[in-house]
Coordinates of C-alpha atoms in Angstrom, one line a residue:
Chain A
M97 CA -3.3 -8.2 10.9
T98 CA -3.3 -6.9 7.4
S99 CA -1.2 -9.8 6.1
L100 CA -3.7 -12.5 4.3
P101 CA -4.4 -15.5 6.2
A102 CA -2.6 -18.5 4.7
P103 CA -5.0 -20.2 2.2
Q104 CA -6.2 -23.6 3.8
P105 CA -7.2 -26.3 1.2
G106 CA -11.2 -26.6 1.4
A107 CA -11.3 -23.6 3.3
K108 CA -15.1 -21.8 3.0
K109 CA -15.0 -19.1 0.3
L110 CA -18.2 -17.2 0.8
G111 CA -19.3 -14.8 -2.1
L112 CA -21.8 -14.1 -4.3
V113 CA -22.6 -15.3 -7.9
I114 CA -24.6 -12.5 -9.8
D115 CA -26.5 -13.6 -13.1
L116 CA -26.0 -10.6 -15.9
D117 CA -28.7 -12.6 -17.6
T118 CA -31.4 -12.3 -15.6
C119 CA -30.5 -9.0 -13.9
V120 CA -33.0 -6.3 -15.0
G121 CA -31.6 -3.7 -13.5
C122 CA -34.1 -2.6 -11.1
H123 CA -31.9 -1.4 -8.1
A124 CA -33.9 -3.4 -5.5
C125 CA -30.5 -4.9 -4.2
V126 CA -28.7 -1.6 -3.7
V127 CA -31.9 -0.5 -2.0
S128 CA -31.9 -3.5 0.3
C129 CA -28.3 -3.0 0.8
K130 CA -28.3 0.5 2.2
E131 CA -31.4 0.0 4.1
W132 CA -29.6 -3.0 5.9
N133 CA -26.1 -1.4 6.3
A134 CA -27.1 1.9 7.2
F135 CA -27.6 0.3 10.7
G136 CA -25.9 -2.2 12.6
E137 CA -22.4 -3.5 11.8
T138 CA -21.8 -1.4 9.3
G139 CA -23.6 1.8 9.8
P140 CA -24.3 4.5 9.2
L141 CA -23.8 5.1 5.8
P142 CA -24.7 9.0 5.5
E143 CA -26.2 10.9 2.9
F144 CA -25.2 14.5 2.1
G145 CA -27.7 17.1 1.0
P146 CA -30.2 14.3 0.5
Y147 CA -33.1 17.0 0.0
Q148 CA -30.8 19.3 -2.1
A149 CA -29.8 19.7 -5.8
E150 CA -26.9 17.7 -5.8
P151 CA -27.5 14.7 -3.4
W152 CA -24.9 12.0 -2.7
G153 CA -23.8 9.4 -0.3
V154 CA -21.9 6.1 0.9
W155 CA -23.7 2.9 -1.0
L156 CA -22.0 -0.5 -0.9
N157 CA -23.6 -1.6 -3.8
R158 CA -24.0 -0.2 -7.5
V159 CA -25.7 -1.1 -10.5
H160 CA -24.2 0.2 -14.0
T161 CA -25.7 -0.1 -17.1
F162 CA -23.9 -1.0 -20.4
E163 CA -25.2 -1.2 -24.0
V164 CA -23.0 -4.2 -25.6
G165 CA -22.9 -4.5 -29.5
D166 CA -24.1 -2.4 -32.4
G167 CA -27.5 -2.0 -33.9
E168 CA -29.8 -4.9 -34.1
D169 CA -27.4 -6.7 -32.0
G170 CA -27.1 -4.4 -29.3
R171 CA -28.5 -5.0 -25.8
T172 CA -28.4 -3.6 -22.3
V173 CA -26.9 -5.2 -19.7
Y174 CA -27.2 -4.5 -16.0
F175 CA -23.9 -4.8 -13.9
P176 CA -24.4 -4.9 -10.2
K177 CA -21.0 -4.2 -8.7
N178 CA -20.1 -4.9 -5.0
C179 CA -17.0 -6.1 -3.0
Y180 CA -15.9 -9.8 -4.6
H181 CA -14.1 -10.3 -1.3
C182 CA -11.1 -11.1 -3.2
E183 CA -8.6 -14.1 -2.3
E184 CA -5.7 -11.6 -3.3
P185 CA -6.8 -8.3 -1.9
D186 CA -4.3 -5.5 -2.3
C187 CA -7.0 -3.6 -0.2
V188 CA -5.8 -5.3 2.7
T189 CA -2.5 -5.8 2.4
V190 CA -1.9 -1.8 1.9
C191 CA -3.8 -1.0 5.2
P192 CA -1.2 0.5 7.7
T193 CA -3.3 0.0 10.9
G194 CA -4.9 -3.8 10.4
A195 CA -8.2 -2.2 10.1
S196 CA -8.8 -3.9 7.1
Y197 CA -8.4 -7.6 7.2
K198 CA -9.9 -11.0 5.5
R199 CA -11.4 -13.4 7.7
A200 CA -9.5 -16.9 7.6
E201 CA -12.7 -18.7 8.7
D202 CA -14.9 -17.7 5.5
G203 CA -12.9 -15.3 3.5
I204 CA -15.2 -11.9 4.1
V205 CA -12.8 -9.1 3.7
L206 CA -14.3 -6.4 6.5
V207 CA -12.9 -3.2 7.8
D208 CA -12.8 -2.6 11.9
A209 CA -14.1 1.0 11.9
A210 CA -12.4 1.5 15.5
L211 CA -9.0 0.8 14.2
C212 CA -9.3 2.6 10.8
I213 CA -7.6 6.1 10.4
G214 CA -9.2 6.9 7.0
C215 CA -5.9 7.1 4.8
K216 CA -8.4 6.0 2.0
L217 CA -5.5 4.0 0.7
C218 CA -7.5 0.8 0.4
S219 CA -9.9 2.5 -1.7
W220 CA -7.0 3.4 -4.1
A221 CA -5.9 -0.3 -4.0
C222 CA -9.4 -2.0 -5.1
P223 CA -9.5 -1.7 -8.8
Y224 CA -13.4 -2.1 -8.5
G225 CA -14.4 0.9 -6.5
A226 CA -16.0 -1.4 -4.0
R227 CA -15.1 0.6 -1.0
E228 CA -16.8 4.3 -0.1
F229 CA -15.3 6.8 2.3
D230 CA -17.6 7.8 5.1
E231 CA -16.8 11.5 5.7
D232 CA -19.0 11.8 8.7
G233 CA -17.3 9.0 10.5
G234 CA -13.7 9.5 8.8
V235 CA -13.8 5.7 8.0
M236 CA -13.7 3.5 5.1
K237 CA -17.2 1.4 4.6
K238 CA -17.5 -1.6 2.4
C239 CA -20.0 -4.6 1.8
T240 CA -19.6 -7.1 4.7
L241 CA -21.5 -9.5 2.7
C242 CA -23.8 -9.0 5.6
V243 CA -22.1 -10.6 8.0
D244 CA -24.4 -9.6 10.8
R245 CA -27.5 -11.1 9.1
I246 CA -25.7 -14.8 7.3
Y247 CA -24.5 -15.6 11.0
D248 CA -27.4 -14.6 12.9
E249 CA -29.1 -17.8 14.6
N250 CA -32.5 -15.3 15.7
L251 CA -33.3 -15.1 11.9
P252 CA -35.2 -17.9 10.3
E253 CA -32.7 -20.1 8.6
G254 CA -33.8 -18.8 4.7
D255 CA -33.5 -15.1 5.8
R256 CA -29.3 -15.6 6.6
I257 CA -28.3 -14.5 3.3
P258 CA -27.2 -11.2 2.3
A259 CA -30.1 -8.5 1.9
C260 CA -28.9 -8.1 -1.8
V261 CA -29.6 -11.7 -2.4
A262 CA -32.8 -11.6 -0.3
A263 CA -34.3 -8.5 -2.4
C264 CA -33.4 -9.4 -5.5
P265 CA -37.0 -10.4 -7.4
T266 CA -35.5 -12.2 -10.7
S267 CA -33.0 -14.6 -8.4
A268 CA -30.1 -12.9 -10.3
R269 CA -28.1 -12.8 -7.3
H270 CA -26.9 -16.4 -5.4
F271 CA -25.2 -16.7 -2.1
G272 CA -23.1 -19.4 -1.0
D273 CA -19.8 -21.0 -0.4
L274 CA -17.6 -20.8 -3.4
G275 CA -14.9 -23.1 -2.1
D276 CA -17.0 -26.3 -2.0
A277 CA -17.0 -27.5 -5.5
S278 CA -20.1 -29.2 -5.0
S279 CA -22.2 -26.0 -3.5
A280 CA -25.2 -24.7 -5.6
V281 CA -23.4 -21.6 -6.5
S282 CA -20.0 -23.6 -7.4
K283 CA -22.2 -25.8 -9.8
L284 CA -24.0 -22.6 -11.2
V285 CA -20.4 -21.1 -12.1
A286 CA -19.6 -24.2 -13.6
E287 CA -22.2 -24.5 -15.9
R288 CA -22.5 -21.3 -16.7
G289 CA -19.1 -20.3 -17.5
G290 CA -18.8 -18.1 -14.2
C291 CA -16.1 -15.5 -15.0
D292 CA -13.8 -13.0 -12.6
S293 CA -14.0 -9.1 -13.1
M294 CA -10.6 -7.9 -14.1
P295 CA -8.8 -11.2 -14.0
E296 CA -5.6 -9.5 -15.3
M297 CA -5.2 -7.5 -11.8
G298 CA -4.6 -10.9 -10.1
Y299 CA -7.0 -10.2 -6.8
R300 CA -8.7 -13.3 -7.6
P301 CA -12.2 -12.5 -7.1
V302 CA -14.3 -15.0 -5.0
S303 CA -17.6 -13.8 -6.5
K304 CA -18.1 -14.6 -10.2
Y305 CA -20.1 -13.1 -12.8
L306 CA -22.7 -15.1 -15.0
P307 CA -22.3 -14.3 -18.8
P308 CA -25.5 -13.1 -20.8
R309 CA -26.8 -16.3 -22.4
S310 CA -26.6 -16.2 -26.2
I311 CA -26.9 -12.3 -27.3
R312 CA -29.4 -13.0 -30.1
P313 CA -31.6 -10.2 -31.5
T314 CA -35.0 -9.9 -31.5
R315 CA -36.6 -9.9 -34.6
V316 CA -39.5 -7.5 -34.9
R317 CA -42.7 -8.6 -37.2
D318 CA -43.0 -5.9 -39.1
E319 CA -47.0 -5.7 -40.5
R320 CA -46.0 -3.7 -43.8
S321 CA -43.3 -6.2 -44.8
E322 CA -45.8 -8.9 -44.2
H323 CA -48.4 -6.9 -46.5
K324 CA -46.1 -6.6 -49.4
T325 CA -45.2 -10.4 -49.4
A326 CA -48.7 -11.4 -48.6
G327 CA -49.8 -13.5 -51.6
G328 CA -51.9 -16.9 -52.4
N329 CA -55.7 -17.3 -51.8
G330 CA -55.6 -18.3 -48.0
F331 CA -58.7 -16.6 -45.9
L332 CA -56.1 -14.2 -44.2
Q333 CA -54.7 -13.0 -47.9
W334 CA -58.5 -12.2 -48.7
I335 CA -59.1 -10.3 -45.5
D336 CA -56.0 -8.5 -46.1
R337 CA -56.9 -7.4 -49.7
V338 CA -60.4 -6.5 -48.4
L339 CA -59.0 -4.4 -45.9
S340 CA -56.4 -2.9 -48.2
R341 CA -59.0 -1.8 -50.9
Chain B
M27 CA -6.7 11.0 -9.1
H28 CA -7.6 13.7 -6.8
P29 CA -4.7 15.8 -6.2
A30 CA -4.7 16.3 -2.2
L31 CA -3.1 19.7 -1.2
S32 CA -1.7 17.9 1.9
I33 CA -0.1 14.9 0.2
I34 CA 1.4 16.9 -2.4
F35 CA 2.8 19.5 0.4
F36 CA 4.3 16.2 2.3
T37 CA 6.0 14.4 -0.5
T38 CA 7.3 17.8 -1.6
S39 CA 8.5 19.0 1.5
S40 CA 9.5 15.6 3.2
G41 CA 11.4 15.1 -0.4
V42 CA 13.3 18.4 0.2
G43 CA 14.1 17.3 4.0
Y44 CA 15.4 14.0 3.2
G45 CA 17.1 14.8 0.0
L46 CA 19.0 17.6 2.3
L47 CA 19.4 15.2 5.0
A48 CA 20.9 12.5 3.1
W49 CA 23.8 15.1 1.6
I50 CA 24.7 16.1 4.9
G51 CA 24.6 12.8 6.6
L52 CA 27.0 11.7 3.2
L53 CA 29.0 14.6 3.0
A54 CA 30.3 16.1 6.2
P55 CA 31.7 13.1 7.7
I56 CA 34.0 12.6 4.9
G57 CA 34.9 16.2 5.1
A58 CA 33.1 17.6 2.2
L59 CA 31.3 20.0 3.7
P60 CA 32.4 22.8 6.2
L61 CA 32.0 21.4 10.0
T62 CA 31.2 24.7 11.5
R63 CA 28.4 24.7 14.1
Q64 CA 26.6 27.8 11.9
F65 CA 26.5 25.5 8.9
G66 CA 25.1 22.3 11.0
A67 CA 22.4 24.0 12.8
V68 CA 21.1 26.0 9.9
S69 CA 21.1 23.1 7.6
L70 CA 19.9 20.4 9.7
L71 CA 17.4 22.4 11.3
L72 CA 16.1 23.4 7.8
A73 CA 16.0 19.3 6.9
L74 CA 14.5 18.4 10.2
G75 CA 12.0 21.0 9.8
C76 CA 10.9 20.3 6.2
I77 CA 10.6 16.5 7.0
T78 CA 8.4 17.3 10.2
A79 CA 6.3 19.6 8.6
G80 CA 5.8 17.2 5.8
L81 CA 5.0 14.3 7.9
L82 CA 2.7 16.3 10.1
S83 CA 0.9 17.6 7.0
S84 CA 0.6 13.7 6.0
T85 CA -1.8 13.4 8.7
L86 CA -4.1 16.4 7.9
H87 CA -5.7 14.5 5.0
L88 CA -6.6 11.5 7.6
G89 CA -10.2 10.7 8.5
H90 CA -8.8 10.5 12.1
P91 CA -5.6 12.0 12.6
E92 CA -5.4 11.1 16.2
R93 CA -5.1 7.1 15.7
A94 CA -2.0 7.9 13.1
W95 CA 0.0 6.1 15.5
R96 CA -1.8 3.0 14.6
A97 CA -0.2 3.2 11.0
I98 CA 3.4 1.9 12.2
S99 CA 2.2 -1.4 12.7
Q100 CA 1.7 -3.3 9.7
W101 CA 5.1 -2.9 8.2
R102 CA 4.9 -6.7 7.2
S103 CA 2.8 -6.0 4.4
S104 CA 2.0 -2.2 3.8
W105 CA 4.5 0.4 2.3
L106 CA 2.4 3.1 4.3
S107 CA 3.2 1.6 7.3
R108 CA 6.8 1.0 6.0
E109 CA 7.2 4.6 5.4
G110 CA 6.0 5.6 9.0
V111 CA 8.4 3.0 10.2
A112 CA 11.2 4.6 8.4
A113 CA 10.2 7.9 9.0
I114 CA 10.5 7.6 13.0
A115 CA 13.6 5.2 12.5
T116 CA 15.7 7.8 10.4
Y117 CA 15.0 10.5 13.5
V118 CA 17.1 8.4 16.0
P119 CA 20.5 8.8 13.5
A120 CA 19.8 12.2 12.5
L121 CA 19.0 14.1 16.1
T122 CA 22.3 12.2 17.2
F123 CA 24.1 13.5 14.1
A124 CA 22.8 16.9 14.7
G125 CA 23.5 17.1 18.4
L126 CA 26.9 15.9 18.3
W127 CA 27.9 18.2 15.6
L128 CA 26.2 21.0 18.0
F129 CA 28.3 19.8 20.8
D130 CA 31.3 19.7 18.9
A131 CA 31.7 15.9 19.6
R132 CA 32.2 15.0 15.8
N133 CA 33.7 11.3 16.6
G134 CA 33.8 8.3 14.8
G135 CA 30.0 7.7 16.1
W136 CA 29.0 11.0 14.7
A137 CA 30.3 9.8 11.2
V138 CA 28.1 6.8 11.6
C139 CA 25.1 8.6 12.3
G140 CA 25.8 10.8 9.6
W141 CA 25.4 7.7 7.1
L142 CA 22.5 6.2 8.9
A143 CA 20.7 9.1 8.2
A144 CA 21.5 9.5 5.0
A145 CA 20.7 5.6 4.2
G146 CA 17.1 5.9 6.5
S147 CA 16.5 9.4 4.7
I148 CA 16.9 7.2 1.0
V149 CA 14.7 4.0 2.3
T150 CA 11.9 6.6 3.7
V151 CA 11.7 8.6 0.2
I152 CA 11.9 4.6 -1.4
C153 CA 8.8 3.5 0.7
T154 CA 7.1 6.9 -0.1
A155 CA 7.4 6.0 -3.8
M156 CA 6.4 2.3 -3.1
I157 CA 2.9 3.6 -1.5
Y158 CA 2.1 4.3 -5.3
R159 CA 4.5 2.1 -7.0
S160 CA 2.2 -1.1 -5.8
L161 CA -1.1 0.1 -6.6
K162 CA -1.9 -2.2 -9.7
P163 CA -5.3 -0.4 -10.3
I164 CA -3.5 3.2 -11.6
R165 CA -1.2 2.5 -14.6
Q166 CA 0.7 5.9 -14.1
W167 CA 1.6 4.7 -10.7
Y168 CA 2.3 1.1 -11.1
N169 CA 5.0 1.9 -13.7
R170 CA 9.1 1.3 -12.9
W171 CA 10.2 5.3 -13.3
V172 CA 8.1 6.0 -10.0
I173 CA 10.7 5.3 -7.6
P174 CA 13.8 6.9 -9.7
N175 CA 11.7 9.6 -10.0
Y176 CA 11.0 10.3 -6.2
L177 CA 14.4 9.5 -5.5
M178 CA 15.8 11.8 -8.0
L179 CA 13.5 14.5 -7.0
A180 CA 14.3 14.2 -3.5
A181 CA 18.1 14.2 -4.6
M182 CA 17.5 17.2 -6.8
T183 CA 16.0 19.7 -4.1
G184 CA 18.0 18.5 -1.4
A185 CA 21.1 19.5 -3.5
L186 CA 19.8 22.8 -4.5
W187 CA 18.8 23.7 -0.7
L188 CA 22.3 22.5 0.1
T189 CA 23.7 25.1 -2.3
A190 CA 21.4 28.0 -1.0
V191 CA 22.4 27.4 2.6
L192 CA 26.0 27.0 1.2
A193 CA 25.9 30.3 -0.5
A194 CA 24.1 32.4 2.1
L195 CA 27.1 31.3 4.4
D196 CA 29.4 32.6 2.0
V197 CA 30.9 28.9 1.8
L198 CA 30.0 27.8 -1.5
R199 CA 32.4 25.6 -3.0
P200 CA 32.6 24.7 -7.0
A201 CA 31.7 20.8 -6.2
A202 CA 28.4 21.4 -4.1
T203 CA 27.4 23.6 -7.1
A204 CA 28.4 21.1 -10.0
L205 CA 26.7 18.2 -7.7
A206 CA 23.3 20.2 -7.5
A207 CA 23.7 20.8 -11.5
A208 CA 24.2 17.5 -12.1
F209 CA 21.3 16.2 -10.2
V210 CA 19.0 18.7 -11.8
L211 CA 20.1 17.5 -15.3
A212 CA 19.7 13.8 -13.8
A213 CA 16.3 14.1 -12.5
A214 CA 15.0 16.3 -15.4
A215 CA 16.1 13.2 -17.6
V216 CA 14.2 10.7 -14.9
K217 CA 10.8 12.8 -15.3
L218 CA 10.9 12.7 -19.0
A219 CA 11.3 9.2 -19.3
Y220 CA 8.5 9.0 -16.5
W221 CA 6.2 11.0 -18.9
R222 CA 7.2 9.2 -21.9
S223 CA 6.4 6.0 -20.4
I224 CA 2.8 7.0 -19.2
D225 CA 2.2 8.5 -22.5
Q226 CA 3.2 5.3 -24.4
N227 CA 2.0 2.7 -22.4
S228 CA -2.0 2.2 -22.5
A229 CA -4.2 0.5 -19.8
G230 CA -4.4 -3.1 -19.6
S231 CA -7.8 -3.3 -18.1
T232 CA -10.9 -2.7 -20.1
L233 CA -14.6 -2.8 -19.7
A234 CA -14.5 -6.1 -21.4
S235 CA -12.1 -7.2 -18.7
A236 CA -14.0 -5.9 -16.1
T237 CA -17.5 -7.5 -16.9
G238 CA -16.3 -10.4 -18.4
L239 CA -18.3 -9.8 -21.7
P240 CA -16.9 -11.3 -24.9
P241 CA -14.1 -8.4 -25.9
G242 CA -15.0 -8.6 -29.7
R243 CA -18.1 -6.6 -29.0
P244 CA -18.3 -2.7 -28.3
I245 CA -19.1 -2.0 -24.7
R246 CA -20.5 1.1 -23.7
P247 CA -21.6 3.0 -20.3
L248 CA -25.5 4.0 -20.8
D249 CA -26.7 4.7 -17.5
P250 CA -24.6 5.6 -14.3
P251 CA -25.7 4.1 -11.0
H252 CA -26.1 7.5 -9.6
T253 CA -27.1 10.8 -10.5
E254 CA -24.6 12.9 -8.7
E255 CA -20.7 12.7 -8.3
N256 CA -19.7 10.4 -5.6
Y257 CA -16.7 9.2 -3.4
L258 CA -15.5 7.0 -6.2
L259 CA -15.7 9.8 -9.1
R260 CA -14.4 12.5 -6.7
E261 CA -11.4 10.6 -5.5
M262 CA -10.9 8.3 -8.0
G263 CA -12.2 9.7 -11.1
Y264 CA -10.5 13.1 -11.2
R265 CA -9.8 14.3 -14.9
I266 CA -7.4 17.0 -16.1
A267 CA -7.7 18.5 -19.7
R268 CA -5.1 17.3 -22.0
R269 CA -4.1 20.7 -23.0
H270 CA -3.9 21.8 -19.1
A271 CA -1.8 19.0 -18.6
A272 CA 0.8 19.7 -21.4
K273 CA 1.0 23.4 -20.1
L274 CA 1.6 22.0 -16.3
R275 CA 4.3 19.9 -17.7
R276 CA 6.0 22.7 -19.7
I277 CA 5.7 25.2 -16.4
A278 CA 7.4 22.0 -14.2
L279 CA 10.1 21.3 -17.0
G280 CA 11.1 25.3 -17.3
G281 CA 10.1 26.1 -13.4
G282 CA 11.8 22.9 -11.7
F283 CA 14.8 22.2 -13.9
F284 CA 15.5 25.0 -16.4
V285 CA 15.2 28.1 -14.3
P286 CA 17.3 26.4 -11.3
L287 CA 20.2 25.2 -13.9
I288 CA 20.5 28.8 -15.0
L289 CA 20.5 30.6 -11.7
L290 CA 23.1 28.0 -10.7
A291 CA 25.5 28.9 -13.3
L292 CA 24.8 32.6 -12.6
A293 CA 25.4 32.2 -9.0
W294 CA 28.6 30.6 -9.8
L295 CA 29.8 33.1 -11.8
L296 CA 29.0 35.8 -9.5
R297 CA 30.2 33.9 -6.5
G298 CA 31.3 35.9 -3.5
A299 CA 29.0 38.8 -4.5
A300 CA 26.0 39.0 -2.4
A301 CA 23.7 38.4 -5.6
S302 CA 25.0 35.1 -5.7
A303 CA 23.7 33.8 -2.1
V304 CA 19.9 35.3 -3.6
L305 CA 20.3 33.8 -6.8
A306 CA 20.8 30.2 -5.2
L307 CA 18.0 30.6 -2.9
V308 CA 15.8 31.6 -5.8
A309 CA 17.2 28.3 -7.8
A310 CA 15.9 26.1 -4.4
V311 CA 12.5 27.8 -4.1
A312 CA 12.0 27.7 -8.1
A313 CA 12.9 24.1 -8.2
T314 CA 10.9 23.1 -5.0
A315 CA 7.6 25.0 -6.8
G316 CA 8.4 23.2 -10.0
V317 CA 8.1 20.0 -7.8
V318 CA 5.2 21.1 -6.5
V319 CA 3.4 21.5 -9.8
E320 CA 5.2 17.9 -10.7
R321 CA 3.3 16.3 -7.9
W322 CA 0.1 18.0 -8.5
L323 CA 0.4 16.5 -12.3
F324 CA 1.8 13.0 -10.7
F325 CA -2.0 12.9 -9.1
A326 CA -3.9 14.5 -11.8
E327 CA -2.6 12.5 -14.7
A328 CA -2.9 9.2 -12.7
T329 CA -6.2 7.2 -14.0
H330 CA -7.8 4.7 -11.8
T331 CA -9.6 1.4 -13.2
V332 CA -12.7 2.4 -11.7
A333 CA -13.6 5.0 -14.3
L334 CA -13.7 2.4 -16.8
Y335 CA -17.3 1.5 -15.8
Y336 CA -18.5 5.2 -16.0
R337 CA -16.7 6.2 -19.0
G338 CA -15.8 3.0 -20.7
E339 CA -12.1 3.8 -20.4
A340 CA -9.6 4.6 -17.7
G341 CA -6.9 6.4 -19.4
S342 CA -8.7 9.4 -21.5
S343 CA -8.0 12.9 -20.4
V344 CA -10.6 15.6 -21.3
R345 CA -9.8 17.6 -24.5

């Protein structure tokens, strides 16, 4: 059914909280996502011409790099982007076959590959570019929030988190229930002013971004300018005068 | 947006077919068209042939064409599904209408079938347009001129092919030529209004709104996440050079509207002569070719918000 499940008060809304302040753009989440999802529930995620001049393939997580501000105020922001498992995702409602659906029990948006006809309309309807077409299988692929990991009771409890979250070396990625105001992720969003991507689209992403903390330019000490202002009779100034001869 | 040839052919061909079917279904029962078997057979075969060829073409761009039947199941939420349902439902009155006509059983039921086929045609074209009209990430499609645009172009090409068939069978009446000319002018007006609209409005989403970073500070893409073009860029990052777009707009306007109008006038002046039938046919072919260019531009000029992440702006075309 591509109609969205009726919202239930207090329902579970699983999602990610991504800290743009601590992400260092290492792409570990990207590689880890590809490794986990190339097999199992989602796989395969094909690569085309992997050892040729123009390799490309299906990846469900991408890290963009942006430059924010000018000159001394400028800084680099790494921006990991994957499906936000929106509360009102048009990618689901446009699906003509019922292959795309949003789960009532936890809000995860999935594609049933056995029903997908590969019309690509869902990828047009997603403003974020979260869906990529698998040309080998003729079906659409997307982030499953590692649904075949987070509920797997054969895994140690600490490993029941999405592969991207497990891989992050700076703990910039957090996973949890954003429908529960008392959860760690909800508190993080409240504390840090977590925000939606493209709120104007009205898709209401479940996953949030934590903005970079104060964007304060780093002052670099310049030895030459220190030298010019050096004066007085201190020991360091004496050394400076001796060395400057 | 990447202009897929199968979709361009589909919307053009089904537009011609539904336009023609709507005019026949509307006008034949009120006696405004010749009721000969020959006219009924030729015109309805052309209409249903164009519709069927278009619908089959639309399945060509699917990853799994053999599963296309599944697409009629989600009519509650999906315009693509509604289009499939409307297209299939329209065959019922259309085939009944054609059958009753060819077996000379033109009664009250026949007239009702004609009107139902006309209504089904209009609904199907609206559903096709709504597939595009409902996509918020593409501002050139999420536009109020899209539905009038699809309706008017279907009505125009339908009327021109109706004129061509009437002229070929030497039964062209002034009213049919006038109808076609009126719809060429109306469709041109709607197309110009659409182009004016997409040239004026600008994207509501920015890289600032996409990243949630403070809007006052300039944001530039520094490094893309991958070195080669991926699915997102191929499918949704398609860009057309601005000067090419301007040139193609002139070609679509000239070939699709101006040339057919001149040819219609000539066909009318030479009515009765064999040249008249040729001119009316060329007018219909020119208009259809113009719509192919227009449909290609409809895709090529459309920009998707995913381009923001790569280029910093979604709505820019290459100079």
